[in-house]
Short mmCIF file of N, CA, C and O in Angstrom, two decimals:
data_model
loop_
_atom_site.label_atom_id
_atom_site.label_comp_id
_atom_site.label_asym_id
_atom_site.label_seq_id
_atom_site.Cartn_x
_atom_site.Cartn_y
_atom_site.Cartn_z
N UNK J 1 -6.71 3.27 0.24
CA UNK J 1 -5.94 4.17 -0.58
C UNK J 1 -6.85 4.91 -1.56
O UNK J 1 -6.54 6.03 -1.96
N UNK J 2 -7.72 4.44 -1.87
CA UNK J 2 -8.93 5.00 -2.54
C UNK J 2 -9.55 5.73 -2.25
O UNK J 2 -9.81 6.62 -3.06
N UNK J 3 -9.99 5.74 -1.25
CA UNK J 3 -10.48 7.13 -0.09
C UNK J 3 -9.45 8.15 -0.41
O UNK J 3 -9.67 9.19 -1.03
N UNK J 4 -7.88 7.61 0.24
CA UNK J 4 -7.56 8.92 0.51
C UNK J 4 -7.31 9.42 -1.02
O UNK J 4 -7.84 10.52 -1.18
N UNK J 5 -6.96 9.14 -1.68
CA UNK J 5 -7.10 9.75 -3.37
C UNK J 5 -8.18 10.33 -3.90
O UNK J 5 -8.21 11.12 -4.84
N UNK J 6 -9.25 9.79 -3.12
CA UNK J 6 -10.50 10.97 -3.79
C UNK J 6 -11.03 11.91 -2.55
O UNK J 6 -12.10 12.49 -2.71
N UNK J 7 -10.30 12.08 -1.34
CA UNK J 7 -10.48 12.99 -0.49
C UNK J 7 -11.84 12.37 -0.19
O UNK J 7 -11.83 11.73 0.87
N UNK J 8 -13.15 12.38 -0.92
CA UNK J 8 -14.46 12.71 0.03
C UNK J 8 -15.06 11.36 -1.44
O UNK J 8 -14.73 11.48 -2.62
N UNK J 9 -16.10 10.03 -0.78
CA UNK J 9 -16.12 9.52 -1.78
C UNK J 9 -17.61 8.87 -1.39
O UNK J 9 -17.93 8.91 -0.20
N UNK J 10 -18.28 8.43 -2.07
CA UNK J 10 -19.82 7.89 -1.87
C UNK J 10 -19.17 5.83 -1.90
O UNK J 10 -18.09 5.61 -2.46
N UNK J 11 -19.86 4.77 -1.34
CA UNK J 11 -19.62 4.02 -1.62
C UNK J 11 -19.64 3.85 -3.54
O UNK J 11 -18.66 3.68 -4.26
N UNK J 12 -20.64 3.93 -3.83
CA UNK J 12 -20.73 3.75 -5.90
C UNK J 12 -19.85 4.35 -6.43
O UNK J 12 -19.89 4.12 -7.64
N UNK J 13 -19.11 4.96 -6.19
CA UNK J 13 -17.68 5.74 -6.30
C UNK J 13 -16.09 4.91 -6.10
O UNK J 13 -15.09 4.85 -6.81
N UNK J 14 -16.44 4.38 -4.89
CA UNK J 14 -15.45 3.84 -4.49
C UNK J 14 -15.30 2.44 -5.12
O UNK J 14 -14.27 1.86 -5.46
N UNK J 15 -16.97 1.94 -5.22
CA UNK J 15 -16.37 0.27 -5.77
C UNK J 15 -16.00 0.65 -7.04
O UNK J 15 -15.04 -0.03 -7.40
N UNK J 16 -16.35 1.45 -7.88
CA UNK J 16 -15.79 1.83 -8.88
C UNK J 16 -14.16 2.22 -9.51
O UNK J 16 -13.72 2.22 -10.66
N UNK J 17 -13.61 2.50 -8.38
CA UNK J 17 -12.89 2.67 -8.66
C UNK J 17 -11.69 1.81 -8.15
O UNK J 17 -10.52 1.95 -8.48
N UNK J 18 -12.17 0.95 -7.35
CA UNK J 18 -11.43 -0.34 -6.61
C UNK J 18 -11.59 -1.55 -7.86
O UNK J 18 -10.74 -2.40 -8.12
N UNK J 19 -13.06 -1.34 -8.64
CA UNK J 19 -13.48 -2.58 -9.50
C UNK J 19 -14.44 -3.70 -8.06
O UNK J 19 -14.40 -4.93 -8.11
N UNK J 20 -14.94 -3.21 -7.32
CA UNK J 20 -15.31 -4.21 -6.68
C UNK J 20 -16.72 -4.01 -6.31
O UNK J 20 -17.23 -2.90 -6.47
N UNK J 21 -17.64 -5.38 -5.66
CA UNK J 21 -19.02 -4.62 -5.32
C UNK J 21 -19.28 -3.95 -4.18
O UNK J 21 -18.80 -4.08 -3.06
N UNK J 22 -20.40 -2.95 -4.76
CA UNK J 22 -21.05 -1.92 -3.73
C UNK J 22 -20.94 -2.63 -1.83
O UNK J 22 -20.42 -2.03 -0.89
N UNK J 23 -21.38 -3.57 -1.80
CA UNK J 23 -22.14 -4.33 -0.50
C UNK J 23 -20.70 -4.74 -0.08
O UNK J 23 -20.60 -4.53 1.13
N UNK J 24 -19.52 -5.26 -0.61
CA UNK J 24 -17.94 -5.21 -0.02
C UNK J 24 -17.64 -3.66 -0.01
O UNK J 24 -18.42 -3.41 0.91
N UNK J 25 -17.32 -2.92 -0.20
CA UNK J 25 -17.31 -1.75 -0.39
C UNK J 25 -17.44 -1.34 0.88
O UNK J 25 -16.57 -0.89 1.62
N UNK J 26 -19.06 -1.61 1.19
CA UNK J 26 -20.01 -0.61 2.30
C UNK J 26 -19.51 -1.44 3.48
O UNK J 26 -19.45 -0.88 4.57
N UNK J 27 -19.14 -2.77 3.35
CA UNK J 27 -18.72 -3.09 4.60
C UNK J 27 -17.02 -2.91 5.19
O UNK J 27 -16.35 -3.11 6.21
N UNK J 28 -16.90 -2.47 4.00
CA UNK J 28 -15.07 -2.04 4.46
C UNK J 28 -15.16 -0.50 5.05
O UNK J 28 -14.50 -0.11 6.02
N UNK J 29 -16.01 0.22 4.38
CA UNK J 29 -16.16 1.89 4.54
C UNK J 29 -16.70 1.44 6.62
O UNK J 29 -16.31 1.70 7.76
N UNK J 30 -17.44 0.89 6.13
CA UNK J 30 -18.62 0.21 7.87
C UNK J 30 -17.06 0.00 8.43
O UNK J 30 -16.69 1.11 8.79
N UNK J 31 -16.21 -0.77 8.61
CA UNK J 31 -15.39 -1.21 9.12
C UNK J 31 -14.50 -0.28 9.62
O UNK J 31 -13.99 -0.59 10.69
N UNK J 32 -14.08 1.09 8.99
CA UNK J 32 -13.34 2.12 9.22
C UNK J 32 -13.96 2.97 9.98
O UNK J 32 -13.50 3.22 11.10
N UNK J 33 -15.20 3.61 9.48
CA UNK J 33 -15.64 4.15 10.28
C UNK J 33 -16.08 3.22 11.86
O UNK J 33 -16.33 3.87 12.88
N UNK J 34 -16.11 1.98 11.85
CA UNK J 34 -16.09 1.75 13.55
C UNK J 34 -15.02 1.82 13.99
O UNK J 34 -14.91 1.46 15.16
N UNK J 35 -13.78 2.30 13.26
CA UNK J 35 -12.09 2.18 14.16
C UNK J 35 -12.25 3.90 14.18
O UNK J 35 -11.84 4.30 15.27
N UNK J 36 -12.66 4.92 13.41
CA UNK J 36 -12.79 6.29 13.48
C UNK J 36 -11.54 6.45 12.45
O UNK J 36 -10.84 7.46 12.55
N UNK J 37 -11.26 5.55 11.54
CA UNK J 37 -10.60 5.72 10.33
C UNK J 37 -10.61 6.76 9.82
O UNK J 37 -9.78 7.62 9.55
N UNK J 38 -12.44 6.50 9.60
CA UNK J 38 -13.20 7.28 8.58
C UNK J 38 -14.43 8.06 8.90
O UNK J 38 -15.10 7.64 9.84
N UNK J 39 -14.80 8.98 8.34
CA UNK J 39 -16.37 9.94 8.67
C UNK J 39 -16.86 9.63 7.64
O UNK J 39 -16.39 9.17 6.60
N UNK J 40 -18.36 10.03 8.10
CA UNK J 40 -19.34 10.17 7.03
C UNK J 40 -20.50 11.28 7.42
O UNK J 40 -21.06 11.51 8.49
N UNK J 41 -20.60 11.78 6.30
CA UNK J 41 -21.61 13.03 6.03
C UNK J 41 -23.29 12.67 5.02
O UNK J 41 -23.33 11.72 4.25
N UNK J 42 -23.96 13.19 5.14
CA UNK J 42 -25.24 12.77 4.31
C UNK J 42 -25.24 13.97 3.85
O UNK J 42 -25.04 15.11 4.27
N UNK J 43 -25.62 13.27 2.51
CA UNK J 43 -25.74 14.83 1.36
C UNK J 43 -26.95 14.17 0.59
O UNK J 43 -26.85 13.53 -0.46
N UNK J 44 -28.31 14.49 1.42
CA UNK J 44 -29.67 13.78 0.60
C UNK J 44 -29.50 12.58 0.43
O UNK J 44 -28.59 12.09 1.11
N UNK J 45 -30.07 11.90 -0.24
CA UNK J 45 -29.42 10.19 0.08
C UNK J 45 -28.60 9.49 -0.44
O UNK J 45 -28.68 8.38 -0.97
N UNK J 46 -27.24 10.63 -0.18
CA UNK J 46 -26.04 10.06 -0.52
C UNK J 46 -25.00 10.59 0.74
O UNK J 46 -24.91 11.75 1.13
N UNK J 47 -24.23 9.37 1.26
CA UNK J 47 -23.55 9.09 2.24
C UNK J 47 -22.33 9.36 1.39
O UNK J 47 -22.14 8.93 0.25
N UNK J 48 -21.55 10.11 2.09
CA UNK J 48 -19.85 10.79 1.65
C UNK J 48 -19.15 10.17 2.76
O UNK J 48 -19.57 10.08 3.91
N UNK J 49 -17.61 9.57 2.15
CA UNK J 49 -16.74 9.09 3.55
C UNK J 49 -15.69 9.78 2.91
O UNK J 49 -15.47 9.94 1.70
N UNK J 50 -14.96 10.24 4.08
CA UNK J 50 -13.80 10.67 4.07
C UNK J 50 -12.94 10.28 5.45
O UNK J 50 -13.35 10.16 6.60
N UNK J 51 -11.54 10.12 4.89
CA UNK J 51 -10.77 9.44 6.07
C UNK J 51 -10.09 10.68 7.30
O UNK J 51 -9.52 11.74 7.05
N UNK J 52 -10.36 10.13 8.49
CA UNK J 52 -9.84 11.33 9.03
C UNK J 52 -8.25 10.89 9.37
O UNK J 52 -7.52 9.97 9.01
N UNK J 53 -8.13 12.06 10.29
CA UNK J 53 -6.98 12.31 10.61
C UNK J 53 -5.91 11.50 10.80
O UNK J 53 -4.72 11.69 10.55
N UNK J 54 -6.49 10.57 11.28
CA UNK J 54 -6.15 9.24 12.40
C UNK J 54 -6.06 8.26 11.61
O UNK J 54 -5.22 7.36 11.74
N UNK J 55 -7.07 8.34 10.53
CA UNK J 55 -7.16 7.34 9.06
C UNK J 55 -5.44 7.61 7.87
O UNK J 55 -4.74 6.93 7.12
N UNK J 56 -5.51 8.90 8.36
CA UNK J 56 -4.63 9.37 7.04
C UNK J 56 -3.02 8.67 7.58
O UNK J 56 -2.14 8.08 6.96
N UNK J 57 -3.16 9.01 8.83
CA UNK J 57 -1.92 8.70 9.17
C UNK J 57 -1.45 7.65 8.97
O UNK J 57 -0.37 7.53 8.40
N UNK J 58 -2.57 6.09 9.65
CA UNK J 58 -2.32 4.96 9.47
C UNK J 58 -1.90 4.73 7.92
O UNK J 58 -0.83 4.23 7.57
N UNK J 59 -2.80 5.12 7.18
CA UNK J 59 -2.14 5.20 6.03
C UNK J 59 -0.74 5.26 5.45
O UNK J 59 -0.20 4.60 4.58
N UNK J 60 -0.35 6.25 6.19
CA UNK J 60 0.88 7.08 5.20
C UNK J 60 1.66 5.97 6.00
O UNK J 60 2.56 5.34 5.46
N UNK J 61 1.23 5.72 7.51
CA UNK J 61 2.58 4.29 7.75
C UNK J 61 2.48 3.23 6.97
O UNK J 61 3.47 3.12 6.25
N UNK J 62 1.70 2.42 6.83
CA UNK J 62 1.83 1.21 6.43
C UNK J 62 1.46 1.30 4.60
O UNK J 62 1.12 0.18 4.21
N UNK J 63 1.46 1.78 4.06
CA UNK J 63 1.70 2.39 2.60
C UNK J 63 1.93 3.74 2.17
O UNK J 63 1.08 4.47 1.66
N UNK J 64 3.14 4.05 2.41
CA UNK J 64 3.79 5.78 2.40
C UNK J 64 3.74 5.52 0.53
O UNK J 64 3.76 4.59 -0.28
N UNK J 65 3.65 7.09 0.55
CA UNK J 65 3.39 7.51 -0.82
C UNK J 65 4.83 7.58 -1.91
O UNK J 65 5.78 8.30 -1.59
N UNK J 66 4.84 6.94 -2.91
CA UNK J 66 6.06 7.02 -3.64
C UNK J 66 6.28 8.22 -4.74
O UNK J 66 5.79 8.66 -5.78
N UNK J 67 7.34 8.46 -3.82
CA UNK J 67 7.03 10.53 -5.02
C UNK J 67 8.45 9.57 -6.47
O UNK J 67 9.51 8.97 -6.31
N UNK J 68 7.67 9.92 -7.65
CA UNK J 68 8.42 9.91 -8.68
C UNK J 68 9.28 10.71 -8.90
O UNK J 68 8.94 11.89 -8.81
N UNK J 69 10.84 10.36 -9.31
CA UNK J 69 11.74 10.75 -9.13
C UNK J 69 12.03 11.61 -11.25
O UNK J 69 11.89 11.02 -12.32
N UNK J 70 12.37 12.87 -11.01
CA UNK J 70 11.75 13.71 -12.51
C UNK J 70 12.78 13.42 -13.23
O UNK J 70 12.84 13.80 -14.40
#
């Protein structure tokens, strides 16, 4: 859910914002991208993941988004 909330995210980003470490982190990001969850891009030596298509969806099934009611 962290991914998909920051659209495009570096692991040091993500444990950050989960509260958890880098090396769990990299092996959950590792884990998605071997199902094609997730992509990754190199931007100098920093690795960007973002969830694709296929990622987003699983998502929205098994934790759909709760729109606040105004």
């Amino acid at each position: 859910m962290a991914l998909d909330e920051a659209g495009v995210a570096c692991v040091c980003d993500l444990a950050w914002i989960v509260g958890r470490n880098e090396k769990l982190v990299s092996h959950h990001v590792r884990a998605l991208r071997g199902a094609r969850l997730a992509t990754s891009t190199r931007d100098g030596k920093m690795v960007l993941y973002e969830l694709t298509d296929r990622g987003r969806a699983l998502l929205a099934a098994v934790a759909p988004r709760q729109v606040a009611a105004v």
